[in-house]
Coordinates of C-alpha atoms in Angstrom, one line a residue:
X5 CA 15.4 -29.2 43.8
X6 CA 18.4 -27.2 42.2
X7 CA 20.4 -27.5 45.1
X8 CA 19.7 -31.5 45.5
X9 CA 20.9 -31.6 41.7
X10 CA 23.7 -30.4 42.3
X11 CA 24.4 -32.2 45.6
X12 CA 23.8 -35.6 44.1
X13 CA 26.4 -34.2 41.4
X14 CA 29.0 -33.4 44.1
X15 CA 28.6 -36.6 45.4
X16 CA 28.7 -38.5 42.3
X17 CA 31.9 -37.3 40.8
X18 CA 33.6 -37.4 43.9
X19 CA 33.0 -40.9 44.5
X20 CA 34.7 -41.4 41.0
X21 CA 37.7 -43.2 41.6
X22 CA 41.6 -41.8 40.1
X23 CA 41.2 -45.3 37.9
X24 CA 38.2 -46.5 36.8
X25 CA 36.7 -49.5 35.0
X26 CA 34.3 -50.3 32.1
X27 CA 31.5 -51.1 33.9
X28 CA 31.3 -48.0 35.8
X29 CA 31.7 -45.8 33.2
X30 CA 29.1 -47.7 31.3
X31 CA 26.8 -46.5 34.1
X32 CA 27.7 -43.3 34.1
X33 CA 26.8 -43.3 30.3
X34 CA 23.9 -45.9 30.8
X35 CA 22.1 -42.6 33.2
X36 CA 23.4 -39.9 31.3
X37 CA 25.4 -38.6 33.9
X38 CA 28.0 -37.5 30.7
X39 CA 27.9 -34.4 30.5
X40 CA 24.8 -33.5 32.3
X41 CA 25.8 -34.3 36.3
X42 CA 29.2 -32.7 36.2
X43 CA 31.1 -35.4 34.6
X44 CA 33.1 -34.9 31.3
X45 CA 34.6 -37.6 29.2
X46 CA 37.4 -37.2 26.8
X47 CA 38.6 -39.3 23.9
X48 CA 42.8 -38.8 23.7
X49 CA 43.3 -40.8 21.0
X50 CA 46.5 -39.8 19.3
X51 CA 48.7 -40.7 16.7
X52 CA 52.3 -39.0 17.0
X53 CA 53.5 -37.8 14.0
X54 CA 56.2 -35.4 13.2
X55 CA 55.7 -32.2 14.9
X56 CA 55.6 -28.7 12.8
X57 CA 58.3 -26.2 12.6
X58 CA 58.0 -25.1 15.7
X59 CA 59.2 -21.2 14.9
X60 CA 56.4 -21.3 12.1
X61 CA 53.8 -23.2 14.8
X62 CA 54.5 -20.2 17.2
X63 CA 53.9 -17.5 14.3
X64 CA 50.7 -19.1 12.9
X65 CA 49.0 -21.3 15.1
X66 CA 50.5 -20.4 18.8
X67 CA 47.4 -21.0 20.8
X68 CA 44.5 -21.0 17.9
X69 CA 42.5 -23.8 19.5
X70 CA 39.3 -23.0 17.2
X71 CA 41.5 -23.2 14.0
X72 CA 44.0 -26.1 15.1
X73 CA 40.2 -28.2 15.8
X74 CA 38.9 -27.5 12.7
X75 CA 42.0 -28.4 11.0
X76 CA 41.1 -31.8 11.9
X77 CA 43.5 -35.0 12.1
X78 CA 44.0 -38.8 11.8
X79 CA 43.4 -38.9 15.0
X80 CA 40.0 -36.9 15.3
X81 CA 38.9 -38.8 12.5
X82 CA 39.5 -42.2 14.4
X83 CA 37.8 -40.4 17.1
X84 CA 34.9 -39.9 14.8
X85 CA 34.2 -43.1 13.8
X86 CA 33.9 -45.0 16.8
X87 CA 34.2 -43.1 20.8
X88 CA 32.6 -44.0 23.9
X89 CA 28.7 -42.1 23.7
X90 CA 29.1 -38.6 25.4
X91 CA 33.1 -38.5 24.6
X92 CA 34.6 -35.1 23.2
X93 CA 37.6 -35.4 21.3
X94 CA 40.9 -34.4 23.6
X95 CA 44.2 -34.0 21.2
X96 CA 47.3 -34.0 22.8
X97 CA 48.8 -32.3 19.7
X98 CA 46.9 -29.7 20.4
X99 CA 46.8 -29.5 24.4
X100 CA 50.6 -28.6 23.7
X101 CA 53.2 -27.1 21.4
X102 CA 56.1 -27.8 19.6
X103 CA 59.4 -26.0 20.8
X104 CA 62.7 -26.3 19.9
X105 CA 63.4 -28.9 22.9
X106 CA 60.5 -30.0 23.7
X107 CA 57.5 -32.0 21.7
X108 CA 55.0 -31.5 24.2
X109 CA 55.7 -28.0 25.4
X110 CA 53.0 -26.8 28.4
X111 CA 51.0 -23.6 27.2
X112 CA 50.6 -21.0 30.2
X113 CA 47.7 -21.6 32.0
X114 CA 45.5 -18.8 30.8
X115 CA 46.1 -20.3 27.3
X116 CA 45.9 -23.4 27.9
X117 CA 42.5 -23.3 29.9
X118 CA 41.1 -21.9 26.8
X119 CA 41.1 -24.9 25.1
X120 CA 39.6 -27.4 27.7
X121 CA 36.7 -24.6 27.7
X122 CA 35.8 -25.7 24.5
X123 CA 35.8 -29.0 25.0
X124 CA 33.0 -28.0 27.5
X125 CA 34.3 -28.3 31.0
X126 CA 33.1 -25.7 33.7
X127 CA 34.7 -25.1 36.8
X128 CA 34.7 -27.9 39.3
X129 CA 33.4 -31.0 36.9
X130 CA 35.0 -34.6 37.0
X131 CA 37.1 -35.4 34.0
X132 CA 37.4 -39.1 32.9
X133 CA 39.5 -39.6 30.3
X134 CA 40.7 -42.3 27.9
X135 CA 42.0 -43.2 24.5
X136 CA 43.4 -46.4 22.4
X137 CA 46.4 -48.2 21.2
X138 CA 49.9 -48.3 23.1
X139 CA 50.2 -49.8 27.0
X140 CA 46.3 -51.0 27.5
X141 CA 44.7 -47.9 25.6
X142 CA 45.8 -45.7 28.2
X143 CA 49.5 -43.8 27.4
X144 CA 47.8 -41.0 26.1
X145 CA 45.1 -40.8 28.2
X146 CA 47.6 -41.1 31.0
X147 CA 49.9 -38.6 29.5
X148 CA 46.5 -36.3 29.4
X149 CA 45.7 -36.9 32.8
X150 CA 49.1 -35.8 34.1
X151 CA 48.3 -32.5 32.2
X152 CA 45.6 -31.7 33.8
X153 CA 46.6 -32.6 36.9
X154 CA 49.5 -29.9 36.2
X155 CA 47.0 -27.4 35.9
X156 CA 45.5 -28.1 38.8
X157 CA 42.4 -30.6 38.1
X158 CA 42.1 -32.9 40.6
X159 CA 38.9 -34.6 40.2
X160 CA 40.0 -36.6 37.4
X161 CA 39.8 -40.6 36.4
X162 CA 41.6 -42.8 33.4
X163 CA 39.9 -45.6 32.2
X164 CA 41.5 -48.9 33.1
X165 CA 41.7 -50.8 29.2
X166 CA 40.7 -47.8 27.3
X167 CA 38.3 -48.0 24.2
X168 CA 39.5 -51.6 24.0
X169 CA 38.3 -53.2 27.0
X170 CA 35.3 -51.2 26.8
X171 CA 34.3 -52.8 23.0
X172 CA 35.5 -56.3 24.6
X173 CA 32.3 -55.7 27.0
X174 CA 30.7 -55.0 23.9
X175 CA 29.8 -51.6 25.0
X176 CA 27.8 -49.4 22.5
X177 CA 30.0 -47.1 20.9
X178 CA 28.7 -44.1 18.8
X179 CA 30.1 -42.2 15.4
X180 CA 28.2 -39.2 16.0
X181 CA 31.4 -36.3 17.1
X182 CA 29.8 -34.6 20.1
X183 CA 30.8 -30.3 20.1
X184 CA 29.6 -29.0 23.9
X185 CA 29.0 -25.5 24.0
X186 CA 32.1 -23.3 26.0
X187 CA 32.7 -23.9 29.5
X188 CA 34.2 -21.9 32.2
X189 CA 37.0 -24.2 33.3
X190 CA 40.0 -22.5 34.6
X191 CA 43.5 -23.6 34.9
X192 CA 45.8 -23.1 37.9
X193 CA 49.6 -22.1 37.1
X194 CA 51.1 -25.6 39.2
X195 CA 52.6 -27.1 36.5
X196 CA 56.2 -27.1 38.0
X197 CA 54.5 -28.9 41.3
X198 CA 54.3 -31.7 39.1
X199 CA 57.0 -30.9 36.4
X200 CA 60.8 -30.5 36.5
X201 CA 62.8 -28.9 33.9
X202 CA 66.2 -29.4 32.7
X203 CA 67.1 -25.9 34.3
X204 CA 65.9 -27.5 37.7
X205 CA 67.8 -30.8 37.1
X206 CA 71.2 -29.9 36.2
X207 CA 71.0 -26.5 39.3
X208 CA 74.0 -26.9 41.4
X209 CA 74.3 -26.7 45.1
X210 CA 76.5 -24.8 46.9
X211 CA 79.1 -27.8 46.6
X212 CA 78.6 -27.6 42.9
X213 CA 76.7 -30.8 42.8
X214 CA 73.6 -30.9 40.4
X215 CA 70.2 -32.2 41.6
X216 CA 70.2 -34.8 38.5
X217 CA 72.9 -36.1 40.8
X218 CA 71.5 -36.8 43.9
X219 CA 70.4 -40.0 43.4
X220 CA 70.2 -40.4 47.1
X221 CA 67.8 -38.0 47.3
X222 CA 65.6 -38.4 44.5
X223 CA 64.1 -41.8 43.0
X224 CA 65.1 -41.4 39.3
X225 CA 63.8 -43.1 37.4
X226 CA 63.4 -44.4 33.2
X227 CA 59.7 -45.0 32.0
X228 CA 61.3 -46.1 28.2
X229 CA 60.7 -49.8 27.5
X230 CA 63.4 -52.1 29.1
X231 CA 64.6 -52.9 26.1
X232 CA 65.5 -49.1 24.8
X233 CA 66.8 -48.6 28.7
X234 CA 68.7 -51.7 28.4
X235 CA 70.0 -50.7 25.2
X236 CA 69.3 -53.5 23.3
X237 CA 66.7 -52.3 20.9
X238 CA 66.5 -49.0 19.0
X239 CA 66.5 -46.5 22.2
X240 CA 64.8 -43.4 19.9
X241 CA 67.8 -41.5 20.5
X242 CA 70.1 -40.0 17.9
X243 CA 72.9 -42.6 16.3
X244 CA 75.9 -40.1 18.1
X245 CA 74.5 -40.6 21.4
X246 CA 76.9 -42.5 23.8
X247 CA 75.1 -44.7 25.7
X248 CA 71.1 -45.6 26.5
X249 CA 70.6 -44.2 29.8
X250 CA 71.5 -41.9 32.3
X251 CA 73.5 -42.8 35.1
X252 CA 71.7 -43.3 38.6
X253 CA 68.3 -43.7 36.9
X254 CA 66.4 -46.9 37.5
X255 CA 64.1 -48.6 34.8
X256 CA 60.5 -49.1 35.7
X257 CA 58.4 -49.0 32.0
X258 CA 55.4 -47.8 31.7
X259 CA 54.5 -50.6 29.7
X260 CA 55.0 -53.1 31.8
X261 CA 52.3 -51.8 34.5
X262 CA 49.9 -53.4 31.9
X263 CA 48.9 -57.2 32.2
X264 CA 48.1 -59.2 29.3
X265 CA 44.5 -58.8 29.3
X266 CA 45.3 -55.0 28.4
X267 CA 44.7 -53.8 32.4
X268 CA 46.7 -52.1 34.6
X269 CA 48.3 -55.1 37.1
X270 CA 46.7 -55.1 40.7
X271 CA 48.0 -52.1 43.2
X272 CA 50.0 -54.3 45.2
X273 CA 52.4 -54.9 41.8
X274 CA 52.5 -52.2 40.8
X275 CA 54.1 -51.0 44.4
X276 CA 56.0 -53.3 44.3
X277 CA 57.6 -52.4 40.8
X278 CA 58.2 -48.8 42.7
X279 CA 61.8 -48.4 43.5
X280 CA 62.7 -48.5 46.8
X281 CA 62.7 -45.6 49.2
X282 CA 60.8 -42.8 50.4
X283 CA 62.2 -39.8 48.6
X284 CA 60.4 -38.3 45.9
X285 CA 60.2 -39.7 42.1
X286 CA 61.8 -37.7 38.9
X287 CA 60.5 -39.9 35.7
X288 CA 62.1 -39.5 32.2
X289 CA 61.3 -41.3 28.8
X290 CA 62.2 -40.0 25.3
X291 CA 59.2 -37.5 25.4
X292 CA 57.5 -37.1 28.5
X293 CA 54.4 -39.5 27.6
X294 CA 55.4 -42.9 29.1
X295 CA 56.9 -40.9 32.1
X296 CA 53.2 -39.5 32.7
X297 CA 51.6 -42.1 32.1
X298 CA 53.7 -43.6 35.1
X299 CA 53.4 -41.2 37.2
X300 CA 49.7 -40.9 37.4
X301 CA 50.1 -45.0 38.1
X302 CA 52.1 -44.8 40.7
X303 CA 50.7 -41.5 42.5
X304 CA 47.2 -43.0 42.4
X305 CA 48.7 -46.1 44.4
X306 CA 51.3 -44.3 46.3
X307 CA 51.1 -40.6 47.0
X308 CA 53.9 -40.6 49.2
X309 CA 56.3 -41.2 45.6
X310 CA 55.3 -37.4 45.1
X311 CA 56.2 -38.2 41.4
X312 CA 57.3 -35.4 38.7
X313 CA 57.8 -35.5 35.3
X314 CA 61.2 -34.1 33.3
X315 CA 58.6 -33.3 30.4
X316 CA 61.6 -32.5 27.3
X317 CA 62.9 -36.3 29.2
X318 CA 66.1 -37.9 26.6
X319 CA 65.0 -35.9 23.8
X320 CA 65.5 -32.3 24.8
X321 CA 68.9 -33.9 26.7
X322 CA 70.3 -35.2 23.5
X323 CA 70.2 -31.7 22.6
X324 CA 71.2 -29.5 25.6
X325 CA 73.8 -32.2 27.4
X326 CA 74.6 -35.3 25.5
X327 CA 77.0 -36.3 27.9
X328 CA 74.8 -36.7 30.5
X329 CA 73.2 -40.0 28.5
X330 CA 76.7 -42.1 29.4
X331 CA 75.0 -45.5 31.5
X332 CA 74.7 -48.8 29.7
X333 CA 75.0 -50.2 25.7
X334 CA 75.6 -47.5 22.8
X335 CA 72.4 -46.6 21.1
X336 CA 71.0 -48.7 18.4
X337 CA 69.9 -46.3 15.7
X338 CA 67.3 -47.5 13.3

């Protein structure tokens, strides 16, 4: 019986698709497969704020998972009141860390696997995840997704709508916080399989020609809104910056592989929205979060984009090479 258990386990999460819809996570919840038939579901809802000093973050609270939790948040709170039954809370704030470039800095793996273990994933489980808000519900939850793909978990779903689609089913949602007890999840150390650094972008060849360079090579490409790309709204950027974009990068937003009924737009759209080519994708934003969002898109419907994400994106190059941000309209500050 035990060994059908966990067959019919195997087989459920593997038919879970990388996208999934309400209805077929309302069955998983309807049969209590949540947390019982190796399925985990996690609530990202997050709220960015400013981020902590990071020189005091790293002295006090450098990979305290137990004490950053119980710290608690807006965004746990939100959680709280009103999650898909069977959802533990995911925070993205404290997935990461603050650096001095980067926002949402990638802990090493044996740290970082700490804290999915007690959110109460063991080895091998499916991982659906969602959240609320921005781009259908689902920037978080796809910027979450793209994490844990980075450390290697490949059975893994996002929710197509988020919480929102799933309360316009009028799906029961619960207040009761769930706490699952420790898991034995591990993490693999493949972040930079799915990750490039500024290091890695600006190496030179033997001809001194950097790899951000090679745009015949490489599909760059800007996740930002068009309008920030475009440079006709505030493009989050400091006021001294130059320009709004960096030359030989091609705008495909995030938000714009949303309809307006809150879903993600049919596969064949979003292909099409896929810059030409068959050389692998480098995706940018201002922090790394639309960019992974996209990239789980667009690898879901297209593996053959073999996308990675510059995870510091325009941010950490406002500090390290200004310069580099020289393409279209001067930035609009607020």
């Amino acid at each position: 019986i035990f060994a059908c258990l966990i067959l019919f386990s195997q087989n459920m999460s593997s038919a879970l698709k990388k996208i999934i819809d309400a209805k077929t996570l309302r069955s998983l919840v309807s049969s209590g497969a949540i947390n019982k038939d190796g399925v985990r579901l996690f609530d990202c809802t997050f709220f960015p704020t400013q981020p902590a000093d990071f020189r005091r973050f790293h002295a006090e609270s450098y990979g305290r998972f137990p004490e950053l939790i119980a710290a608690g948040s807006r965004a746990q709170s939100t959680y709280a009141s009103a999650h898909i039954p069977g959802a533990v809370h995911c925070n993205l704030g404290i997935a990461t860390f603050p650096s001095f470039y980067e926002r949402f800095t990638y802990y090493p793996a044996d740290i970082f696997e700490q804290y999915i273990q007690l959110l109460g994933v063991h080895k091998d489980e499916h991982i659906i995840v969602y959240s609320r808000g921005l781009q259908g519900g689902m920037l978080f939850a796809g910027k979450m997704a793209w994490i844990l793909k980075s450390y290697g978990q490949d059975k893994l779903s996002l929710l197509d709508g988020g919480i929102e689609h799933w309360s316009k089913n009028k799906f029961e949602l619960s207040n009761q916080p769930i706490q699952l007890p420790k898991g034995d999840w591990t993490a693999k150390d493949t972040v930079a399989d799915y990750n490039i650094s500024f290091e890695k972008l600006v190496e030179k060849d033997a001809d001194g020609k950097e790899f951000i360079e090679k745009i015949h090579q490489t599909r760059f490409v800007d996740a930002r809104v068009r309008g920030q790309y475009e440079g006709t709204v505030d493009s989050g950027l400091d006021a001294y910056i130059p320009a709004s974009y960096i030359p030989g990068f091609t705008s495909m937003p995030s938000a714009e592989l949303v309809n307006e009924e809150g879903l993600l737009k049919s596969e064949q759209e979003i292909k099409k929205m896929i810059p030409s080519g068959d050389s692998p994708v480098v995706t940018i934003c201002n922090l790394g979060v639309q960019a992974s969002f996209l990239n789980y898109v667009i690898h879901t419907v297209d593996s053959t984009t073999r996308p990675k994400v510059y995870p510091g994106s325009l941010k950490e190059m406002e500090k390290r090479a200004p310069l580099k941000i020289s393409a279209g309209k001067r930035n609009i500050p607020q």
